Amino acid sequence: MNLQLGTFSYLMLGFRQAITPINLVWLTAGGLLGTIIGMLPGLGPATGIAVLIPITYGMNPATALITMAAIYYGAMFGGSRSSIMLNIPGCASSIVTCFDGYPMTQKGEAGKALATSAIASFVGGLISVVMMTFLTMPVANAALKFGPAEMFSVMLFALTATVALSQGSIVKGFASLAIGFMLSTIGIDAQTGLQRFTLGITELQDGVDFLVVMIGLYAVAEVFRNYSAIDRKYEISTKSIGKVFMTREDFRKSLMPMLRSTPLGFIVGVLPGMGGSIATMMAYAMEKQISKHPEEFGKGAIEGVAAPEAANNAASSGAMVPLLTMGIPGSGTTAVMLGALMMLGVRPGPLLFQQHPEVAWGVIASMIVGNVILIIINLPLVVPLVKLLNIPQRILLPIIMGLAFMGTYPINYSTFDFFLLSLFGLVGYGMSRLDIPIPPLVLALILGSNTEQSLRRALTIANGNPMTFLQKPISLAFIVLTVLSLVYSFMREAKAKRKRAGAVSA
Amino acid sequence: MTRNLTAGLIPVVLGVVYLFMTLRLPDVSIGDPLGPRLFPMIVGIGSLVCGVLLVAGEIRAAKGGARQRADEETAVERSARKALYGKIGLTILAGVVYGFILDTVGYLISTFVFMMILMCLVNTIRRMVENTVVSIGFSVVTYVLFATIFQVSLPRGILAF
C-alpha cells in the first residue's frame, strides 16, 4: 500500500478522535495549564506534568495522552514569557530567549517580542508535527520487528546517549543511571517470582512506584530548591508591554530563522538526551553565524527570539517520536509522561500504533489542533497571563507541595507513598546539591525492568551467548552508536578539562 | 568532605551494599539460574566503578592542588543554609504527619493541617489570614475536583459527607 496514503487516512482517523468535545476541552485546558507552568520560573515542564498527573486520573487513554502532550508543548509556548519580561527563564529551554528577548523589552518592544515568540512557537510546533506524521509510521513499523536483542540495544543506546549528550559530568550521569537501575530491580522478579531487594518491606514487593519517585525528584525537590529564594518577587508592569503584534517587516525578518530552526530542533528533539535547551542553543548559534548583522544579536535582534522559540517547540514534537513509537523517553519530561501513561494502562510503542491507531494518531492530530488553539488563546491572553508572574513564591511553593502530595495519594491509595515521596524529595535535593543529574535516574527507573527483561530474553534465545547483540545487524548498529556516543562524550570532557587546566596555569 | 567526594562515595556504598544483597539472593529452581542475578550484578559493578572513578578524580585533584578551598562560607551564608535545612526538615516532618493522619481524620482536615504548616513555614506566621484562606481553599477545591471531575474517592475520616 502507498505509505503516504496510509499516513493520511490514519491522520484523518486521528482528527476524528482529536476533535471530540471532551478532547477539545482538555486540549485547551492542557495547553493553557502548560503555558502557565512554562511561564513560572522554577517550575519546569517535568515538574509541571508531575504535579498535574492527578487531572488525568479519570480520563480515557487517548484524552490523557492528548492532555499531557498539550501541557508539554504549552510549556514551550509559555517558557519565554519570563525570559522576555524579567530576563529570568521560565524553563531550561527558554534560557536562550533571554539573550535577545529581554533587550527587546528594554528597548520598549516587549509586545513585539512576546508576539514573535508566540508566532515562532506556533510555526515551529505546526511544521514539526507535520514532520512527525511522516516519521512515526516508518519508525513504528521498524520497531515492530524488533526482538529482545534489538530492544535491549536500543534502550542501551537511549540511556547512554541521555547521559553522554547532556551537559555536566558523565561519570556522575552514569552513577545516576546505576542508582535508577537499582531502584527498578526492587520487588518481585517477573520471570522467576523471586523477591529482590525489598528489605522485607511489604509495600516494596510490587516495586518502587516510579510515579511517586518522579513526583518526589521533580516537584518536591524543586520546591526545596526554591525555599532559598522565598522572598523573591517579580514586579511587572503590564502597561509597558505595548501592542502585542508583529509588523510585516518583523515577520519577513523572522520567517527564515523560524523555518531553519524548526527541522534542526525537531532532529535534536528526536535524539535522546538533547532536548529543548540544546536545540535552542544550536538554533541561536546557527542564526548568529549566518546573519548579515551578527553584532545585533544579544542587543534585541528579533531573529534571536524567533529561532530558539521555533526550535524548542519543534524539539518537543521530536521528543514525542521515540516516546510514542518505541515507548522510550529521551528526557525527564517525556519520562514523567510515560510514567503517567503506564499508570493508566497505556503502553506507548509500536503496538500502540497497531492495536490502537486512534489513540496514537489522535495525539498527533491533536498536536496540530492544539498548536492552533494555543496561538489563538496566547496572543490576546498574553497580558493577563503575564500578570500571573506576580504570584509570590511564598504562596506558590506550598501549593505546589500540596499538589505533589495530593496527586501521590490516589496512585496506590497508600500513605506509605507519602514517606517515599518525602524521601525522594530529599534525594532529589541532595542530587542537585551534588551536581548529579536527575534525568538518567528517572529514565533508568522507568526503562529498567524492560531493559533487564530484554537482556535476559535475548540471552535465553541465544543460549546464553552474549555475542547475539553483535550478530543481529540492527542491534549491532545501536551498540556501535552507543560506543560512539560514549567516546564522543569522554573526548568532550577531556577537552573541557584541558581547557580548564590551561586557563588555571595561564 | 568536598561535594565531589560525597558524590563519589554514595555510588560506592550503594554499589557494595547492592552487590552484597545480589550475591545473597536465593537460588531459584525455575527459569534460568543466572537470570535474577545477572542484571543486578552488572548494575552494582557499574555503580561501584562510577563511584571509584569519582573518588579517584577527586583525590587526584586534591593532590595536584589545582583546587582552592573556595567552599569557605561566611556566617551569613551558614545561617541561611541552616534556615533552609530547617524548612526542608519541617516540610518532611509535615509530610510524614500527613501520611499518618490522612486515613483516620480524612482528607479535608489532614490536608488543611498540612497546608497550614507549610504556609506558616513559607509564608510566615504573620500573614495568618492568607495562610488560612489558602489552606482551606486548597483542601476544599481539590476535594471537590477529585470527587467530581476525576472520580477519585478520598478518605472522609471523621467528617461524614
GROMACS .gro file of N, CA and C in nm, chain A residues 198-324:
model
  381
  198THR      N    1   1.381  -0.608   4.864
  198THR     CA    2   1.265  -0.543   4.926
  198THR      C    3   1.292  -0.507   5.072
  199LEU      N    4   1.403  -0.554   5.127
  199LEU     CA    5   1.440  -0.528   5.267
  199LEU      C    6   1.328  -0.574   5.362
  200GLY      N    7   1.246  -0.666   5.315
  200GLY     CA    8   1.139  -0.718   5.399
  200GLY      C    9   1.020  -0.625   5.414
  201ILE      N   10   1.017  -0.517   5.336
  201ILE     CA   11   0.904  -0.423   5.346
  201ILE      C   12   0.794  -0.468   5.248
  202THR      N   13   0.677  -0.494   5.301
  202THR     CA   14   0.567  -0.547   5.219
  202THR      C   15   0.534  -0.453   5.105
  203GLU      N   16   0.532  -0.321   5.134
  203GLU     CA   17   0.492  -0.224   5.032
  203GLU      C   18   0.587  -0.225   4.912
  204LEU      N   19   0.708  -0.276   4.930
  204LEU     CA   20   0.804  -0.273   4.821
  204LEU      C   21   0.797  -0.397   4.732
  205GLN      N   22   0.709  -0.492   4.766
  205GLN     CA   23   0.701  -0.615   4.686
  205GLN      C   24   0.663  -0.586   4.541
  206ASP      N   25   0.576  -0.489   4.520
  206ASP     CA   26   0.537  -0.454   4.385
  206ASP      C   27   0.635  -0.357   4.321
  207GLY      N   28   0.744  -0.331   4.388
  207GLY     CA   29   0.842  -0.240   4.333
  207GLY      C   30   0.820  -0.099   4.383
  208VAL      N   31   0.920  -0.015   4.356
  208VAL     CA   32   0.906   0.126   4.390
  208VAL      C   33   0.821   0.190   4.281
  209ASP      N   34   0.716   0.259   4.318
  209ASP     CA   35   0.630   0.319   4.218
  209ASP      C   36   0.702   0.436   4.152
  210PHE      N   37   0.724   0.426   4.020
  210PHE     CA   38   0.806   0.530   3.957
  210PHE      C   39   0.740   0.666   3.958
  211LEU      N   40   0.606   0.668   3.958
  211LEU     CA   41   0.540   0.799   3.962
  211LEU      C   42   0.572   0.872   4.092
  212VAL      N   43   0.568   0.798   4.203
  212VAL     CA   44   0.598   0.859   4.332
  212VAL      C   45   0.741   0.913   4.332
  213VAL      N   46   0.833   0.832   4.279
  213VAL     CA   47   0.972   0.874   4.274
  213VAL      C   48   0.986   1.002   4.190
  214MET      N   49   0.917   1.003   4.075
  214MET     CA   50   0.929   1.120   3.987
  214MET      C   51   0.870   1.245   4.050
  215ILE      N   52   0.753   1.231   4.113
  215ILE     CA   53   0.693   1.350   4.176
  215ILE      C   54   0.787   1.400   4.286
  216GLY      N   55   0.848   1.307   4.359
  216GLY     CA   56   0.943   1.346   4.463
  216GLY      C   57   1.064   1.415   4.406
  217LEU      N   58   1.125   1.352   4.304
  217LEU     CA   59   1.251   1.404   4.250
  217LEU      C   60   1.231   1.538   4.180
  218TYR      N   61   1.115   1.553   4.114
  218TYR     CA   62   1.094   1.678   4.042
  218TYR      C   63   1.019   1.781   4.128
  219ALA      N   64   0.893   1.751   4.161
  219ALA     CA   65   0.812   1.854   4.227
  219ALA      C   66   0.863   1.888   4.367
  220VAL      N   67   0.875   1.786   4.453
  220VAL     CA   68   0.914   1.814   4.592
  220VAL      C   69   1.054   1.875   4.598
  221ALA      N   70   1.148   1.814   4.525
  221ALA     CA   71   1.284   1.865   4.528
  221ALA      C   72   1.292   2.007   4.473
  222GLU      N   73   1.210   2.035   4.373
  222GLU     CA   74   1.214   2.169   4.313
  222GLU      C   75   1.164   2.273   4.414
  223VAL      N   76   1.062   2.237   4.492
  223VAL     CA   77   1.016   2.329   4.596
  223VAL      C   78   1.126   2.350   4.699
  224PHE      N   79   1.194   2.242   4.738
  224PHE     CA   80   1.304   2.256   4.834
  224PHE      C   81   1.410   2.351   4.781
  225ARG      N   82   1.444   2.335   4.655
  225ARG     CA   83   1.546   2.423   4.596
  225ARG      C   84   1.501   2.569   4.601
  226ASN      N   85   1.372   2.590   4.577
  226ASN     CA   86   1.321   2.727   4.573
  226ASN      C   87   1.302   2.787   4.712
  227TYR      N   88   1.310   2.704   4.816
  227TYR     CA   89   1.298   2.757   4.952
  227TYR      C   90   1.404   2.864   4.981
  228SER      N   91   1.516   2.856   4.911
  228SER     CA   92   1.623   2.952   4.940
  228SER      C   93   1.591   3.088   4.881
  229ALA      N   94   1.488   3.096   4.799
  229ALA     CA   95   1.457   3.226   4.737
  229ALA      C   96   1.310   3.261   4.757
  230ILE      N   97   1.260   3.236   4.877
  230ILE     CA   98   1.118   3.258   4.905
  230ILE      C   99   1.077   3.402   4.884
  231ASP      N  100   1.165   3.493   4.921
  231ASP     CA  101   1.126   3.634   4.919
  231ASP      C  102   1.143   3.698   4.783
  232ARG      N  103   1.182   3.615   4.685
  232ARG     CA  104   1.198   3.669   4.551
  232ARG      C  105   1.062   3.718   4.502
  233LYS      N  106   1.061   3.833   4.441
  233LYS     CA  107   0.936   3.888   4.394
  233LYS      C  108   0.958   3.950   4.257
  234TYR      N  109   0.863   3.931   4.170
  234TYR     CA  110   0.878   3.987   4.037
  234TYR      C  111   0.778   4.099   4.020
  235GLU      N  112   0.830   4.212   3.980
  235GLU     CA  113   0.739   4.325   3.956
  235GLU      C  114   0.727   4.345   3.807
  236ILE      N  115   0.607   4.332   3.760
  236ILE     CA  116   0.586   4.350   3.617
  236ILE      C  117   0.480   4.456   3.596
  237SER      N  118   0.513   4.554   3.517
  237SER     CA  119   0.406   4.647   3.483
  237SER      C  120   0.360   4.611   3.343
  238THR      N  121   0.235   4.570   3.333
  238THR     CA  122   0.184   4.524   3.204
  238THR      C  123   0.164   4.640   3.108
  239LYS      N  124   0.168   4.762   3.163
  239LYS     CA  125   0.147   4.879   3.075
  239LYS      C  126   0.260   4.893   2.975
  240SER      N  127   0.382   4.854   3.019
  240SER     CA  128   0.498   4.877   2.934
  240SER      C  129   0.506   4.778   2.818
  241ILE      N  130   0.418   4.679   2.815
  241ILE     CA  131   0.428   4.577   2.711
  241ILE      C  132   0.401   4.637   2.573
  242GLY      N  133   0.304   4.724   2.566
  242GLY     CA  134   0.271   4.781   2.436
  242GLY      C  135   0.186   4.684   2.356
  243LYS      N  136   0.176   4.711   2.227
  243LYS     CA  137   0.089   4.628   2.145
  243LYS      C  138   0.157   4.495   2.114
  244VAL      N  139   0.080   4.385   2.132
  244VAL     CA  140   0.136   4.253   2.107
  244VAL      C  141   0.114   4.217   1.960
  245PHE      N  142   0.205   4.263   1.876
  245PHE     CA  143   0.193   4.223   1.736
  245PHE      C  144   0.325   4.239   1.661
  246MET      N  145   0.331   4.177   1.542
  246MET     CA  146   0.450   4.185   1.458
  246MET      C  147   0.413   4.262   1.332
  247THR      N  148   0.504   4.346   1.286
  247THR     CA  149   0.479   4.411   1.158
  247THR      C  150   0.517   4.315   1.045
  248ARG      N  151   0.478   4.352   0.923
  248ARG     CA  152   0.514   4.269   0.808
  248ARG      C  153   0.667   4.256   0.797
  249GLU      N  154   0.736   4.366   0.825
  249GLU     CA  155   0.882   4.368   0.820
  249GLU      C  156   0.941   4.271   0.923
  250ASP      N  157   0.883   4.273   1.046
  250ASP     CA  158   0.930   4.182   1.151
  250ASP      C  159   0.914   4.038   1.105
  251PHE      N  160   0.798   4.010   1.045
  251PHE     CA  161   0.769   3.874   1.004
  251PHE      C  162   0.865   3.830   0.896
  252ARG      N  163   0.894   3.921   0.803
  252ARG     CA  164   0.986   3.887   0.695
  252ARG      C  165   1.124   3.853   0.752
  253LYS      N  166   1.165   3.930   0.853
  253LYS     CA  167   1.296   3.905   0.914
  253LYS      C  168   1.301   3.772   0.989
  254SER      N  169   1.187   3.734   1.051
  254SER     CA  170   1.191   3.615   1.135
  254SER      C  171   1.154   3.487   1.062
  255LEU      N  172   1.098   3.500   0.941
  255LEU     CA  173   1.046   3.380   0.876
  255LEU      C  174   1.155   3.276   0.851
  256MET      N  175   1.264   3.319   0.785
  256MET     CA  176   1.368   3.221   0.753
  256MET      C  177   1.431   3.162   0.879
  257PRO      N  178   1.463   3.242   0.980
  257PRO     CA  179   1.514   3.181   1.104
  257PRO      C  180   1.420   3.074   1.160
  258MET      N  181   1.289   3.101   1.156
  258MET     CA  182   1.194   3.001   1.206
  258MET      C  183   1.202   2.874   1.123
  259LEU      N  184   1.201   2.891   0.990
  259LEU     CA  185   1.197   2.775   0.902
  259LEU      C  186   1.326   2.694   0.910
  260ARG      N  187   1.439   2.761   0.938
  260ARG     CA  188   1.564   2.688   0.953
  260ARG      C  189   1.571   2.618   1.087
  261SER      N  190   1.520   2.683   1.191
  261SER     CA  191   1.535   2.628   1.325
  261SER      C  192   1.441   2.512   1.351
  262THR      N  193   1.330   2.507   1.277
  262THR     CA  194   1.233   2.402   1.303
  262THR      C  195   1.288   2.262   1.277
  263PRO      N  196   1.342   2.235   1.154
  263PRO     CA  197   1.397   2.100   1.134
  263PRO      C  198   1.512   2.069   1.228
  264LEU      N  199   1.595   2.170   1.254
  264LEU     CA  200   1.707   2.149   1.347
  264LEU      C  201   1.655   2.106   1.484
  265GLY      N  202   1.558   2.181   1.536
  265GLY     CA  203   1.503   2.149   1.667
  265GLY      C  204   1.436   2.014   1.669
  266PHE      N  205   1.369   1.981   1.559
  266PHE     CA  206   1.299   1.853   1.552
  266PHE      C  207   1.397   1.737   1.562
  267ILE      N  208   1.506   1.744   1.484
  267ILE     CA  209   1.604   1.635   1.484
  267ILE      C  210   1.669   1.623   1.622
  268VAL      N  211   1.706   1.737   1.679
  268VAL     CA  212   1.767   1.735   1.812
  268VAL      C  213   1.670   1.675   1.914
  269GLY      N  214   1.541   1.707   1.896
  269GLY     CA  215   1.442   1.656   1.989
  269GLY      C  216   1.424   1.506   1.981
  270VAL      N  217   1.438   1.451   1.860
  270VAL     CA  218   1.423   1.306   1.844
  270VAL      C  219   1.535   1.233   1.917
  271LEU      N  220   1.654   1.289   1.914
  271LEU     CA  221   1.769   1.223   1.976
  271LEU      C  222   1.754   1.222   2.128
  272PRO      N  223   1.788   1.112   2.192
  272PRO     CA  224   1.777   1.108   2.337
  272PRO      C  225   1.879   1.199   2.404
  273GLY      N  226   1.839   1.262   2.510
  273GLY     CA  227   1.934   1.336   2.592
  273GLY      C  228   1.959   1.479   2.549
  274MET      N  229   1.915   1.515   2.431
  274MET     CA  230   1.946   1.652   2.387
  274MET      C  231   1.836   1.747   2.433
  275GLY      N  232   1.720   1.738   2.371
  275GLY     CA  233   1.605   1.814   2.419
  275GLY      C  234   1.612   1.962   2.389
  276GLY      N  235   1.513   2.035   2.444
  276GLY     CA  236   1.489   2.174   2.411
  276GLY      C  237   1.605   2.267   2.434
  277SER      N  238   1.674   2.255   2.547
  277SER     CA  239   1.775   2.357   2.578
  277SER      C  240   1.889   2.353   2.477
  278ILE      N  241   1.931   2.232   2.437
  278ILE     CA  242   2.040   2.223   2.340
  278ILE      C  243   1.991   2.268   2.203
  279ALA      N  244   1.866   2.232   2.168
  279ALA     CA  245   1.810   2.274   2.039
  279ALA      C  246   1.810   2.426   2.027
  280THR      N  247   1.770   2.496   2.134
  280THR     CA  248   1.766   2.642   2.127
  280THR      C  249   1.905   2.701   2.112
  281MET      N  250   2.002   2.644   2.185
  281MET     CA  251   2.138   2.697   2.175
  281MET      C  252   2.193   2.681   2.035
  282MET      N  253   2.168   2.561   1.975
  282MET     CA  254   2.219   2.537   1.841
  282MET      C  255   2.151   2.629   1.741
  283ALA      N  256   2.020   2.647   1.754
  283ALA     CA  257   1.947   2.732   1.660
  283ALA      C  258   1.999   2.876   1.669
  284TYR      N  259   2.020   2.923   1.791
  284TYR     CA  260   2.066   3.060   1.812
  284TYR      C  261   2.205   3.078   1.750
  285ALA      N  262   2.294   2.981   1.778
  285ALA     CA  263   2.430   2.990   1.726
  285ALA      C  264   2.430   2.990   1.574
  286MET      N  265   2.341   2.904   1.517
  286MET     CA  266   2.336   2.895   1.371
  286MET      C  267   2.291   3.028   1.311
  287GLU      N  268   2.187   3.088   1.367
  287GLU     CA  269   2.135   3.213   1.313
  287GLU      C  270   2.238   3.326   1.324
  288LYS      N  271   2.308   3.326   1.436
  288LYS     CA  272   2.408   3.431   1.456
  288LYS      C  273   2.518   3.418   1.352
  289GLN      N  274   2.553   3.290   1.322
  289GLN     CA  275   2.661   3.265   1.228
  289GLN      C  276   2.625   3.309   1.087
  290ILE      N  277   2.501   3.280   1.043
  290ILE     CA  278   2.468   3.312   0.904
  290ILE      C  279   2.408   3.451   0.890
  291SER      N  280   2.385   3.520   1.000
  291SER     CA  281   2.323   3.652   0.992
  291SER      C  282   2.417   3.752   0.926
  292LYS      N  283   2.357   3.850   0.854
  292LYS     CA  284   2.439   3.956   0.793
  292LYS      C  285   2.477   4.060   0.897
  293HIS      N  286   2.407   4.060   1.009
  293HIS     CA  287   2.439   4.158   1.114
  293HIS      C  288   2.450   4.089   1.251
  294PRO      N  289   2.552   3.999   1.264
  294PRO     CA  290   2.564   3.922   1.389
  294PRO      C  291   2.584   4.011   1.512
  295GLU      N  292   2.633   4.135   1.491
  295GLU     CA  293   2.659   4.222   1.606
  295GLU      C  294   2.530   4.263   1.677
  296GLU      N  295   2.415   4.251   1.607
  296GLU     CA  296   2.288   4.289   1.670
  296GLU      C  297   2.237   4.182   1.766
  297PHE      N  298   2.290   4.058   1.750
  297PHE     CA  299   2.245   3.950   1.838
  297PHE      C  300   2.290   3.980   1.981
  298GLY      N  301   2.198   3.965   2.074
  298GLY     CA  302   2.229   3.997   2.213
  298GLY      C  303   2.186   4.138   2.248
  299LYS      N  304   2.148   4.216   2.144
  299LYS     CA  305   2.106   4.353   2.171
  299LYS      C  306   1.961   4.374   2.131
  300GLY      N  307   1.887   4.263   2.113
  300GLY     CA  308   1.746   4.277   2.080
  300GLY      C  309   1.715   4.247   1.936
  301ALA      N  310   1.785   4.151   1.876
  301ALA     CA  311   1.755   4.111   1.739
  301ALA      C  312   1.633   4.020   1.740
  302ILE      N  313   1.539   4.048   1.653
  302ILE     CA  314   1.414   3.971   1.653
  302ILE      C  315   1.440   3.825   1.613
  303GLU      N  316   1.541   3.802   1.528
  303GLU     CA  317   1.575   3.665   1.489
  303GLU      C  318   1.620   3.584   1.610
  304GLY      N  319   1.682   3.652   1.705
  304GLY     CA  320   1.731   3.585   1.825
  304GLY      C  321   1.619   3.537   1.916
  305VAL      N  322   1.499   3.586   1.893
  305VAL     CA  323   1.383   3.535   1.967
  305VAL      C  324   1.312   3.429   1.883
  306ALA      N  325   1.299   3.458   1.752
  306ALA     CA  326   1.222   3.368   1.665
  306ALA      C  327   1.288   3.231   1.654
  307ALA      N  328   1.421   3.228   1.637
  307ALA     CA  329   1.488   3.100   1.612
  307ALA      C  330   1.476   3.004   1.732
  308PRO      N  331   1.517   3.045   1.853
  308PRO     CA  332   1.507   2.948   1.964
  308PRO      C  333   1.364   2.909   1.999
  309GLU      N  334   1.270   3.001   1.980
  309GLU     CA  335   1.131   2.968   2.014
  309GLU      C  336   1.073   2.865   1.918
  310ALA      N  337   1.109   2.877   1.788
  310ALA     CA  338   1.065   2.775   1.693
  310ALA      C  339   1.134   2.643   1.725
  311ALA      N  340   1.263   2.651   1.761
  311ALA     CA  341   1.341   2.529   1.785
  311ALA      C  342   1.290   2.451   1.905
  312ASN      N  343   1.254   2.520   2.014
  312ASN     CA  344   1.215   2.440   2.131
  312ASN      C  345   1.078   2.376   2.114
  313ASN      N  346   0.990   2.441   2.039
  313ASN     CA  347   0.862   2.373   2.012
  313ASN      C  348   0.881   2.255   1.918
  314ALA      N  349   0.970   2.273   1.819
  314ALA     CA  350   0.997   2.162   1.728
  314ALA      C  351   1.062   2.047   1.804
  315ALA      N  352   1.148   2.079   1.899
  315ALA     CA  353   1.214   1.975   1.977
  315ALA      C  354   1.112   1.896   2.060
  316SER      N  355   1.011   1.966   2.110
  316SER     CA  356   0.913   1.895   2.191
  316SER      C  357   0.831   1.799   2.105
  317SER      N  358   0.805   1.833   1.978
  317SER     CA  359   0.738   1.736   1.890
  317SER      C  360   0.833   1.621   1.861
  318GLY      N  361   0.960   1.654   1.836
  318GLY     CA  362   1.058   1.550   1.807
  318GLY      C  363   1.068   1.449   1.920
  319ALA      N  364   1.066   1.499   2.043
  319ALA     CA  365   1.079   1.411   2.159
  319ALA      C  366   0.962   1.315   2.171
  320MET      N  367   0.848   1.352   2.110
  320MET     CA  368   0.732   1.263   2.117
  320MET      C  369   0.749   1.140   2.026
  321VAL      N  370   0.839   1.149   1.926
  321VAL     CA  371   0.852   1.039   1.830
  321VAL      C  372   0.903   0.910   1.897
  322PRO      N  373   1.021   0.913   1.962
  322PRO     CA  374   1.063   0.788   2.027
  322PRO      C  375   0.969   0.746   2.140
  323LEU      N  376   0.907   0.842   2.206
  323LEU     CA  377   0.815   0.808   2.314
  323LEU      C  378   0.694   0.730   2.260
  324LEU      N  379   0.633   0.783   2.154
  324LEU     CA  380   0.513   0.718   2.102
  324LEU      C  381   0.544   0.589   2.027
   0.00000   0.00000   0.00000
